[in-house]
Short mmCIF file of C-alpha atoms in Angstrom, two decimals:
data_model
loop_
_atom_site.label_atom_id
_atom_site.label_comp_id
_atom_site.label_asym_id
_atom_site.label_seq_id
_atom_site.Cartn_x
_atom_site.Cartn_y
_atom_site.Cartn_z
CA UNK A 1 0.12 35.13 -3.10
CA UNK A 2 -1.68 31.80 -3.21
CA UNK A 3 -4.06 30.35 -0.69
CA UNK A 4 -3.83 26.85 0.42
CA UNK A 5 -7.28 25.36 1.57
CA UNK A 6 -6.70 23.02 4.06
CA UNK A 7 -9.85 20.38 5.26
CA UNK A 8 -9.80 19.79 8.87
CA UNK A 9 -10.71 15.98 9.48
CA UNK A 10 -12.45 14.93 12.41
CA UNK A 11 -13.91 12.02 14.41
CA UNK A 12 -13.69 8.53 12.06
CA UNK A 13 -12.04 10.07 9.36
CA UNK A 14 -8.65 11.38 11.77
CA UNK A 15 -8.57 7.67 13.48
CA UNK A 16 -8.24 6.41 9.88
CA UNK A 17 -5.81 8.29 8.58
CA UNK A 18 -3.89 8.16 12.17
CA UNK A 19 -3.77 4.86 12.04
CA UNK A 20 -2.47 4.80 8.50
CA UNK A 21 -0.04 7.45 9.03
CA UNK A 22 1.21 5.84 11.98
CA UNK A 23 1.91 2.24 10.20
CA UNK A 24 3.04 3.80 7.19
CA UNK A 25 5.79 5.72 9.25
CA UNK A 26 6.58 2.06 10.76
CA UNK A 27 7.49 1.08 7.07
CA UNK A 28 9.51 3.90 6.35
CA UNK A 29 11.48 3.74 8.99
CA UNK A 30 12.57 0.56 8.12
CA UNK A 31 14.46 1.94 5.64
CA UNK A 32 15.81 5.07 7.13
CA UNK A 33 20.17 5.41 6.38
CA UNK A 34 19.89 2.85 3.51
CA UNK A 35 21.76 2.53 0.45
CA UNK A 36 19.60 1.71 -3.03
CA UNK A 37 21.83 -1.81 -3.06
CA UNK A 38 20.64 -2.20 0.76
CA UNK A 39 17.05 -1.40 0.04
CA UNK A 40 17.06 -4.34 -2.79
CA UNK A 41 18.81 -6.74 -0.58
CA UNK A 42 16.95 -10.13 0.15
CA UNK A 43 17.65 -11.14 3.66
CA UNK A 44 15.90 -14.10 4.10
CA UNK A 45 14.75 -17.08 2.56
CA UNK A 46 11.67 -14.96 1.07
CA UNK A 47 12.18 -13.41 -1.93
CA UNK A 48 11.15 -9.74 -0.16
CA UNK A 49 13.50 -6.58 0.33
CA UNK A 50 12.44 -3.68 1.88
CA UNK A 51 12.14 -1.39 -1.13
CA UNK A 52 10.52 -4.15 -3.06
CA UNK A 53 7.16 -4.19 0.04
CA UNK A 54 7.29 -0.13 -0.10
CA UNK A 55 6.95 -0.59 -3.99
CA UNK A 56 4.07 -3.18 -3.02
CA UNK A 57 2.09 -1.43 -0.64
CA UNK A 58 2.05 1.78 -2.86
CA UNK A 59 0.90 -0.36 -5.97
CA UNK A 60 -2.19 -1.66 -3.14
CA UNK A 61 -2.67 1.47 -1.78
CA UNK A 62 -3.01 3.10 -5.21
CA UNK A 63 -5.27 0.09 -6.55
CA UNK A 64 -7.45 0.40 -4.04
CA UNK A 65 -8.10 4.01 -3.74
CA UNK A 66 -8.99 3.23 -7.53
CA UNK A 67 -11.40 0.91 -6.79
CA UNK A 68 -13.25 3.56 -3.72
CA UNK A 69 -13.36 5.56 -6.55
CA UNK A 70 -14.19 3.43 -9.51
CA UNK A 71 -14.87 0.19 -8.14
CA UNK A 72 -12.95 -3.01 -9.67
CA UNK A 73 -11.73 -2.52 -13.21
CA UNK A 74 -11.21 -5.45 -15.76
CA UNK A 75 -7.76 -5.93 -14.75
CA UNK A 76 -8.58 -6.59 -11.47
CA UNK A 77 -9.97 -10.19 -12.62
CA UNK A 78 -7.22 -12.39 -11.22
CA UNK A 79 -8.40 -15.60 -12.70
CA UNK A 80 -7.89 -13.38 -16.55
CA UNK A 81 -4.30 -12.62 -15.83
CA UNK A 82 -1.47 -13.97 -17.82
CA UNK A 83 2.15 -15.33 -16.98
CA UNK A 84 2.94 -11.60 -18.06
CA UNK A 85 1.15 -10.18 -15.58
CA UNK A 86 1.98 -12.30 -12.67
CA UNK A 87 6.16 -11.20 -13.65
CA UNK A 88 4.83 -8.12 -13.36
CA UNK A 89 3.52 -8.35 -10.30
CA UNK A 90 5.91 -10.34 -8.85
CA UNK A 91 8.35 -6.97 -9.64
CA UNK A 92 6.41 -5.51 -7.41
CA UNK A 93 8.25 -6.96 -4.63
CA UNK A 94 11.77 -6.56 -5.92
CA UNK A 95 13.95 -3.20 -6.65
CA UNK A 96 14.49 -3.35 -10.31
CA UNK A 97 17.84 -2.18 -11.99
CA UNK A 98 17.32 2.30 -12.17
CA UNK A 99 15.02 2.00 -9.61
CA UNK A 100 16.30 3.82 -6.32
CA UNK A 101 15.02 4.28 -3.03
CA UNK A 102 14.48 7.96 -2.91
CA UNK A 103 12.28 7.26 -6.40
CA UNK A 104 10.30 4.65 -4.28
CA UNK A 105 9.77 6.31 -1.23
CA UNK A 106 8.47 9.51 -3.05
CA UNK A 107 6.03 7.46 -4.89
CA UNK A 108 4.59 5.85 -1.99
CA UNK A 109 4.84 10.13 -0.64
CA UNK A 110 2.83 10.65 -3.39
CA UNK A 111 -0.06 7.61 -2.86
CA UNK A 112 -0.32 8.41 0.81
CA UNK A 113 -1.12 12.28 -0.45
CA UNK A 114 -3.77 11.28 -2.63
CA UNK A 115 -5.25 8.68 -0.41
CA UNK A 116 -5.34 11.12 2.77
CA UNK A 117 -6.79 13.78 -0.06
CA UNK A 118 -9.50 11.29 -0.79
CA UNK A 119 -10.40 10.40 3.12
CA UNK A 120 -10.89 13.33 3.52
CA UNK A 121 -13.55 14.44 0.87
CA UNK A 122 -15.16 11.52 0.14
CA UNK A 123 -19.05 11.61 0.56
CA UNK A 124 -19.85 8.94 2.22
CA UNK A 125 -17.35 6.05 3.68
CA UNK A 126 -20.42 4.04 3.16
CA UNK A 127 -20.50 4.07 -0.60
CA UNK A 128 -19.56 0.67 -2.11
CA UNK A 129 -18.57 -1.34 -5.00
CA UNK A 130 -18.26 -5.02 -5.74
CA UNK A 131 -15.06 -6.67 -4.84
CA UNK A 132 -13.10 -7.75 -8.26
CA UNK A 133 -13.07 -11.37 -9.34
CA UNK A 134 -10.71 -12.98 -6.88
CA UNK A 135 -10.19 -16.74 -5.37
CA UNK A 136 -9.29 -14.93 -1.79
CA UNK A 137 -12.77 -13.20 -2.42
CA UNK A 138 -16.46 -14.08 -1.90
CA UNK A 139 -18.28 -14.44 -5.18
CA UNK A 140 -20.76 -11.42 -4.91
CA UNK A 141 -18.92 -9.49 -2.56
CA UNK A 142 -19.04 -5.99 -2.00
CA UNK A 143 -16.49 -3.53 0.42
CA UNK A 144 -17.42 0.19 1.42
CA UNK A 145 -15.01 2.47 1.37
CA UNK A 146 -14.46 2.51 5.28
CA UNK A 147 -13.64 -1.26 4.85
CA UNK A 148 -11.56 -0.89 2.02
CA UNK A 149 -9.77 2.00 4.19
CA UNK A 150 -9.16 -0.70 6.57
CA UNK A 151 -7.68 -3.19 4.54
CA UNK A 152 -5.18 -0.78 3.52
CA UNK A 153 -4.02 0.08 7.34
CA UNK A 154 -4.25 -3.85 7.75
CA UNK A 155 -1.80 -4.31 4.74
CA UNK A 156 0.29 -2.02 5.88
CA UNK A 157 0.73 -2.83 9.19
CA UNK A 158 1.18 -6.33 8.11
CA UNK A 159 4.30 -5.26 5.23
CA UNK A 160 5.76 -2.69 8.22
CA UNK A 161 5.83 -5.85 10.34
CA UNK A 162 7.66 -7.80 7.20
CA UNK A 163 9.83 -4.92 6.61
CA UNK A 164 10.95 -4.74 10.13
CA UNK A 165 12.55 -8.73 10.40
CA UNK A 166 14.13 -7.75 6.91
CA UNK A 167 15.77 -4.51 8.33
CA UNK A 168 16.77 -6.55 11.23
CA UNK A 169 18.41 -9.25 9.35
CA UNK A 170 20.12 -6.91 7.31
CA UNK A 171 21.95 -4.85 9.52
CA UNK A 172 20.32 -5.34 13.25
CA UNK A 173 18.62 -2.33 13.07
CA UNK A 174 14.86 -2.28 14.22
CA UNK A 175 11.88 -0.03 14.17
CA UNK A 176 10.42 -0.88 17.32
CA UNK A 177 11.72 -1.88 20.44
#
């Protein structure tokens, strides 16, 4: 018989991962009773579709839990990337042919695990790295890992917000309200 060890989180920690937990739920929902065809659907002018911003906030979710623990890597350097890998990151946003929802949605299961994992052993939320080389970035920059924790619930929140005028264009349905 195995043991799980669970870590209790407390006080700054638990409103962190609340607040993610609570946003990322907002996204998900968004997509709740959808076909894979549905989930790639653009809806509006924008090129977005809802399982195209789940793929994108589990690519930033994962990058930057990389960079809490590693701080910015090489291909972080935004002014080095080539037309190659702006496509790719434009796929990002898109469902790509094989891709399906259910594979999507357990990826971004499987982020949000290792991110909650991480809030709740890290050392210190203070420890902090300099911010990669970015034009939407101060030159000599540096984020802690609490701040970087609360860019990702800002993302989020912001794509759940995205994802919910898509849903609603698509079919009516909403996530709030």
């Amino acid at each position: 018989m195995s043991q799980t060890t669970h870590t209790t989180v407390t006080g700054e920690r638990a409103d962190l991962l609340e607040a993610l937990a609570k946003h990322r739920e907002f996204l998900r929902l968004t997509t709740r009773d959808l076909t894979d065809e549905q989930a790639g659907q653009r809806t509006t002018v924008s090129e977005l579709c809802l399982g195209g911003l789940v793929k994108h906030v589990t690519s930033t979710e994962r990058n930057w839990v990389d960079f809490i623990q590693h701080g910015p890597s090489p291909e972080d350097d935004f002014d080095a990337m080539t037309e190659k890998d702006w496509a790719e990151r434009a796929d990002e946003f898109r469902m790509l042919p094989g891709e399906t929802l259910a594979g999507v949605l357990a990826a971004y299961d499987e982020v949000a695990r290792r991110t909650d994992e991480l809030v709740a052993t890290l050392p210190d939320l203070n420890a902090s790295h300099p911010l990669p080389k970015a034009p939407w970035f101060e030159t000599g920059a540096r984020w802690s890992a609490r701040r970087v924790l609360l860019h990702i619930i800002a993302e989020t929140a912001q794509h759940a917000g995205h994802a919910d005028i898509i849903r609603e264009s698509l079919d009516g349905a909403k996530s709030m309200g």
